[in-house]
PDB file of C-alpha atoms in Angstrom:
ATOM      1  CA  MET A 297     -14.580  -4.034  33.773  1.00  0.00           C
ATOM      2  CA  SER A 298     -11.223  -5.455  32.693  1.00  0.00           C
ATOM      3  CA  LYS A 299      -8.451  -3.558  30.980  1.00  0.00           C
ATOM      4  CA  LYS A 300      -7.954  -3.906  27.260  1.00  0.00           C
ATOM      5  CA  LEU A 301      -4.921  -3.261  25.157  1.00  0.00           C
ATOM      6  CA  LEU A 302      -5.345  -0.301  22.783  1.00  0.00           C
ATOM      7  CA  ILE A 303      -2.847  -0.344  19.918  1.00  0.00           C
ATOM      8  CA  ASP A 304      -2.693   2.833  17.859  1.00  0.00           C
ATOM      9  CA  LEU A 305      -1.588   1.599  14.426  1.00  0.00           C
ATOM     10  CA  LEU A 306      -1.629   5.184  13.153  1.00  0.00           C
ATOM     11  CA  LYS A 307       1.215   6.069  15.535  1.00  0.00           C
ATOM     12  CA  LEU A 308       3.047   2.745  15.171  1.00  0.00           C
ATOM     13  CA  ARG A 309       3.409   3.345  11.429  1.00  0.00           C
ATOM     14  CA  ASP A 310       5.710   6.261  12.229  1.00  0.00           C
ATOM     15  CA  LEU A 311       8.252   3.856  13.739  1.00  0.00           C
ATOM     16  CA  GLU A 312      10.890   2.509  11.359  1.00  0.00           C
ATOM     17  CA  ARG A 313      10.853  -0.803  13.202  1.00  0.00           C
ATOM     18  CA  VAL A 314       8.537  -2.092  15.885  1.00  0.00           C
ATOM     19  CA  SER A 315      10.840  -3.754  18.390  1.00  0.00           C
ATOM     20  CA  PHE A 316       8.206  -5.691  20.330  1.00  0.00           C
ATOM     21  CA  GLU A 317       5.255  -7.763  19.192  1.00  0.00           C
ATOM     22  CA  ALA A 318       2.200  -9.054  20.992  1.00  0.00           C
ATOM     23  CA  ALA A 319       0.360 -12.279  20.399  1.00  0.00           C
ATOM     24  CA  ASP A 320      -2.873 -13.701  21.715  1.00  0.00           C
ATOM     25  CA  PRO A 321      -3.454 -17.410  21.089  1.00  0.00           C
ATOM     26  CA  ALA A 322      -7.234 -16.839  21.237  1.00  0.00           C
ATOM     27  CA  LEU A 323      -7.051 -14.669  18.108  1.00  0.00           C
ATOM     28  CA  LEU A 324      -5.527 -17.444  15.994  1.00  0.00           C
ATOM     29  CA  LYS A 325      -8.788 -19.405  15.973  1.00  0.00           C
ATOM     30  CA  GLY A 326      -7.170 -22.813  15.870  1.00  0.00           C
ATOM     31  CA  GLU A 327      -4.206 -21.950  13.646  1.00  0.00           C
ATOM     32  CA  ILE A 328      -0.867 -23.252  14.769  1.00  0.00           C
ATOM     33  CA  GLY A 329       2.087 -20.883  14.899  1.00  0.00           C
ATOM     34  CA  PHE A 330       2.692 -17.232  15.630  1.00  0.00           C
ATOM     35  CA  LYS A 331       0.947 -14.218  14.182  1.00  0.00           C
ATOM     36  CA  SER A 332       1.388 -10.863  15.804  1.00  0.00           C
ATOM     37  CA  ILE A 333      -1.589  -8.786  16.757  1.00  0.00           C
ATOM     38  CA  ARG A 334      -0.166  -6.151  14.425  1.00  0.00           C
ATOM     39  CA  GLU A 335      -0.343  -8.586  11.484  1.00  0.00           C
ATOM     40  CA  LEU A 336      -3.893  -9.649  12.302  1.00  0.00           C
ATOM     41  CA  ALA A 337      -4.998  -6.027  12.722  1.00  0.00           C
ATOM     42  CA  THR A 338      -3.269  -4.866   9.532  1.00  0.00           C
ATOM     43  CA  PHE A 339      -5.071  -7.444   7.401  1.00  0.00           C
ATOM     44  CA  ARG A 340      -8.422  -6.991   9.158  1.00  0.00           C
ATOM     45  CA  PHE A 341      -8.588  -3.188   9.389  1.00  0.00           C
ATOM     46  CA  THR A 342      -5.917  -1.466   7.272  1.00  0.00           C
ATOM     47  CA  CYS A 343      -5.804  -3.641   4.155  1.00  0.00           C
ATOM     48  CA  ARG A 344      -7.925  -2.165   1.348  1.00  0.00           C
ATOM     49  CA  ARG A 345      -9.060  -5.615   0.203  1.00  0.00           C
ATOM     50  CA  CYS A 346      -8.229  -4.945  -3.447  1.00  0.00           C
ATOM     51  CA  MET A 347     -10.269  -6.973  -5.898  1.00  0.00           C
ATOM     52  CA  ASP A 348      -7.160  -7.847  -7.942  1.00  0.00           C
ATOM     53  CA  ALA A 349      -4.980  -8.201  -4.786  1.00  0.00           C
ATOM     54  CA  PRO A 350      -1.425  -7.765  -6.133  1.00  0.00           C
ATOM     55  CA  CYS A 351      -0.080  -8.999  -2.790  1.00  0.00           C
ATOM     56  CA  ILE A 352      -1.751 -12.379  -3.271  1.00  0.00           C
ATOM     57  CA  ASP A 353      -0.696 -12.616  -6.923  1.00  0.00           C
ATOM     58  CA  SER A 354       2.931 -11.767  -6.098  1.00  0.00           C
ATOM     59  CA  CYS A 355       3.382 -14.508  -3.505  1.00  0.00           C
ATOM     60  CA  PRO A 356       5.620 -17.187  -5.033  1.00  0.00           C
ATOM     61  CA  VAL A 357       4.357 -19.878  -2.621  1.00  0.00           C
ATOM     62  CA  ASP A 358       0.624 -19.022  -2.414  1.00  0.00           C
ATOM     63  CA  ALA A 359       0.859 -18.194   1.289  1.00  0.00           C
ATOM     64  CA  LEU A 360      -1.798 -15.450   1.158  1.00  0.00           C
ATOM     65  CA  GLN A 361      -5.474 -16.299   0.904  1.00  0.00           C
ATOM     66  CA  ARG A 362      -8.781 -14.507   1.427  1.00  0.00           C
ATOM     67  CA  ASP A 363     -11.517 -15.642   3.770  1.00  0.00           C
ATOM     68  CA  GLU A 364     -15.279 -15.302   3.243  1.00  0.00           C
ATOM     69  CA  GLU A 365     -15.116 -11.635   4.367  1.00  0.00           C
ATOM     70  CA  HIS A 366     -12.269 -10.981   1.870  1.00  0.00           C
ATOM     71  CA  VAL A 367      -9.802 -10.561   4.733  1.00  0.00           C
ATOM     72  CA  ILE A 368      -6.343 -11.764   3.723  1.00  0.00           C
ATOM     73  CA  HIS A 369      -4.598 -14.345   5.890  1.00  0.00           C
ATOM     74  CA  ARG A 370      -1.009 -15.533   5.723  1.00  0.00           C
ATOM     75  CA  LYS A 371      -0.455 -19.276   5.877  1.00  0.00           C
ATOM     76  CA  LEU A 372       2.433 -19.607   8.298  1.00  0.00           C
ATOM     77  CA  ASN A 373       3.518 -23.011   7.048  1.00  0.00           C
ATOM     78  CA  LEU A 374       3.924 -21.683   3.488  1.00  0.00           C
ATOM     79  CA  CYS A 375       5.272 -18.150   3.927  1.00  0.00           C
ATOM     80  CA  ILE A 376       8.993 -17.789   3.183  1.00  0.00           C
ATOM     81  CA  ARG A 377       9.070 -14.112   4.288  1.00  0.00           C
ATOM     82  CA  CYS A 378      10.285 -12.912   0.889  1.00  0.00           C
ATOM     83  CA  LYS A 379       8.321  -9.653   1.343  1.00  0.00           C
ATOM     84  CA  SER A 380       7.069  -9.591  -2.262  1.00  0.00           C
ATOM     85  CA  CYS A 381       3.540  -9.027  -0.901  1.00  0.00           C
ATOM     86  CA  ILE A 382       4.737  -6.013   1.064  1.00  0.00           C
ATOM     87  CA  ALA A 383       6.449  -4.570  -2.014  1.00  0.00           C
ATOM     88  CA  MET A 384       3.419  -5.141  -4.265  1.00  0.00           C
ATOM     89  CA  CYS A 385       0.778  -3.568  -2.018  1.00  0.00           C
ATOM     90  CA  PRO A 386      -0.271  -0.441  -3.946  1.00  0.00           C
ATOM     91  CA  PHE A 387      -1.295   1.302  -0.731  1.00  0.00           C
ATOM     92  CA  GLY A 388       1.723   0.469   1.435  1.00  0.00           C
ATOM     93  CA  THR A 389      -0.496  -1.106   4.047  1.00  0.00           C
ATOM     94  CA  MET A 390       2.047  -3.601   5.302  1.00  0.00           C
ATOM     95  CA  PRO A 391       5.105  -2.268   7.148  1.00  0.00           C
ATOM     96  CA  LEU A 392       8.466  -3.697   6.056  1.00  0.00           C
ATOM     97  CA  ASP A 393       9.078  -5.426   9.379  1.00  0.00           C
ATOM     98  CA  LEU A 394       5.636  -7.031   9.630  1.00  0.00           C
ATOM     99  CA  PHE A 395       6.763 -10.632   9.095  1.00  0.00           C
ATOM    100  CA  GLN A 396      10.168 -10.289  10.728  1.00  0.00           C
ATOM    101  CA  VAL A 397      11.018 -13.042  13.181  1.00  0.00           C
ATOM    102  CA  LYS A 398      11.471 -11.697  16.698  1.00  0.00           C
ATOM    103  CA  PRO A 399      13.316 -13.371  19.578  1.00  0.00           C
ATOM    104  CA  ASP A 400      11.131 -14.719  22.384  1.00  0.00           C
ATOM    105  CA  HIS A 401      12.005 -11.862  24.756  1.00  0.00           C
ATOM    106  CA  GLU A 402      10.472  -9.387  22.247  1.00  0.00           C
ATOM    107  CA  ILE A 403       7.120 -11.206  22.061  1.00  0.00           C
ATOM    108  CA  TYR A 404       4.439 -10.752  24.701  1.00  0.00           C
ATOM    109  CA  ASP A 405       1.499 -13.090  25.261  1.00  0.00           C
ATOM    110  CA  ILE A 406      -1.229 -10.618  26.085  1.00  0.00           C
ATOM    111  CA  SER A 407      -3.585 -13.300  27.333  1.00  0.00           C
ATOM    112  CA  ASN A 408      -1.429 -12.858  30.457  1.00  0.00           C
ATOM    113  CA  LYS A 409      -2.334  -9.560  32.204  1.00  0.00           C
ATOM    114  CA  GLU A 410       1.246  -8.980  33.428  1.00  0.00           C
ATOM    115  CA  GLU A 411       2.677  -9.435  29.926  1.00  0.00           C
ATOM    116  CA  MET A 412      -0.044  -7.191  28.505  1.00  0.00           C
ATOM    117  CA  LYS A 413       1.062  -4.403  30.859  1.00  0.00           C
ATOM    118  CA  ARG A 414       4.771  -4.951  30.114  1.00  0.00           C
ATOM    119  CA  PHE A 415       4.031  -4.842  26.380  1.00  0.00           C
ATOM    120  CA  ALA A 416       2.186  -1.519  26.710  1.00  0.00           C
ATOM    121  CA  ASP A 417       4.995  -0.085  28.866  1.00  0.00           C
ATOM    122  CA  ASN A 418       7.505  -0.579  26.006  1.00  0.00           C
ATOM    123  CA  PHE A 419       5.941   2.101  23.808  1.00  0.00           C
ATOM    124  CA  PRO A 420       6.130   5.908  24.036  1.00  0.00           C
ATOM    125  CA  ASP A 421       3.505   8.527  23.250  1.00  0.00           C
ATOM    126  CA  GLU A 422       0.439   6.400  23.946  1.00  0.00           C
ATOM    127  CA  MET A 423       1.120   4.148  20.970  1.00  0.00           C
ATOM    128  CA  VAL A 424       0.048   1.184  23.089  1.00  0.00           C
ATOM    129  CA  THR A 425      -1.977   1.690  26.252  1.00  0.00           C
ATOM    130  CA  LEU A 426      -4.219  -0.118  28.687  1.00  0.00           C
ATOM    131  CA  THR A 427      -7.762   1.174  28.659  1.00  0.00           C
ATOM    132  CA  GLU A 428     -11.303   0.441  29.729  1.00  0.00           C
ATOM    133  CA  GLU A 429     -12.677   1.870  26.480  1.00  0.00           C
ATOM    134  CA  GLU A 430     -14.897  -0.138  24.187  1.00  0.00           C
ATOM    135  CA  GLU A 431     -15.058  -0.295  20.405  1.00  0.00           C
ATOM    136  CA  ASP A 432     -16.046   3.116  19.017  1.00  0.00           C
ATOM    137  CA  TRP A 433     -16.160   3.484  15.241  1.00  0.00           C
ATOM    138  CA  GLU A 434     -16.517   7.269  15.499  1.00  0.00           C
ATOM    139  CA  LYS A 435     -13.115   7.383  17.235  1.00  0.00           C
ATOM    140  CA  HIS A 436     -11.685   4.819  14.752  1.00  0.00           C
ATOM    141  CA  ILE A 437     -11.309   2.247  17.524  1.00  0.00           C
ATOM    142  CA  TYR A 438     -12.127  -1.348  16.597  1.00  0.00           C
ATOM    143  CA  ALA A 439     -12.231  -4.569  18.583  1.00  0.00           C
ATOM    144  CA  LEU A 440      -9.850  -7.348  17.616  1.00  0.00           C
ATOM    145  CA  GLY A 441     -10.903 -10.086  19.990  1.00  0.00           C
ATOM    146  CA  ASP A 442     -12.081  -9.727  23.557  1.00  0.00           C
ATOM    147  CA  HIS A 443      -9.227  -7.714  25.036  1.00  0.00           C
ATOM    148  CA  VAL A 444      -7.549  -5.948  22.114  1.00  0.00           C
ATOM    149  CA  LEU A 445      -8.599  -2.659  20.542  1.00  0.00           C
ATOM    150  CA  ILE A 446      -7.020  -1.205  17.417  1.00  0.00           C
ATOM    151  CA  LYS A 447      -7.017   2.456  16.452  1.00  0.00           C
ATOM    152  CA  ASP A 448      -6.715   2.921  12.707  1.00  0.00           C
ATOM    153  CA  TYR A 449      -8.512   4.265   9.668  1.00  0.00           C
ATOM    154  CA  ALA A 450     -10.222   1.064   8.621  1.00  0.00           C
ATOM    155  CA  TRP A 451     -10.615   0.071   4.984  1.00  0.00           C
ATOM    156  CA  HIS A 452     -14.398   0.493   5.127  1.00  0.00           C
ATOM    157  CA  GLU A 453     -14.011   4.159   6.099  1.00  0.00           C
ATOM    158  CA  LEU A 454     -11.962   5.092   3.057  1.00  0.00           C
ATOM    159  CA  PRO A 455     -13.557   6.801   0.071  1.00  0.00           C
TER     160      PRO A 455
END
C-alpha cells in the first residue's frame, strides 16, 4: 500500500498564511496552469455551494464557474486575483491567501514521492502528514485524487 498525503484543512485554517502549496498535475484533469491542492479541496469539500453564489456574482471577469456537480472552479486564464470572491463568500470558506502566487521553491509537486514527503515535513502539529489511511467519511477524511486525502467538515455534512 502506498503512502498518501493527508491534509487537515481544519488545522490549516488556523494559520494566517500557508507558506507552502502542493500541486498534483493529475488533479487538474487537462487544465493548463497551476491550482493548489488546497484550492481544489476548498471548492470541492468546504464550499457550501450556495444557490445564489455571491462569489460567482462578484467576480468582475467571470473567472468562477460551476460544474455539473455544482462545484465551483476558477478559470486560471481569466482570474485577476482581485479577491472579491473571497470577500463575498458569506461563510468565509476561502482563506485570504488562497490565490496568492507562490515562488517555485514554495510549491511541491506531490506526484513525486520525495516532494510529497518534503511538503508534509514543512508543517507542524500533523497539519499535513503521510498516511496509509483510506477515505473515511465518519472521520471527515475525503479522497481528492488517488494519493491525496483531505480532512475537513464537508459541505454535505452541514445542517
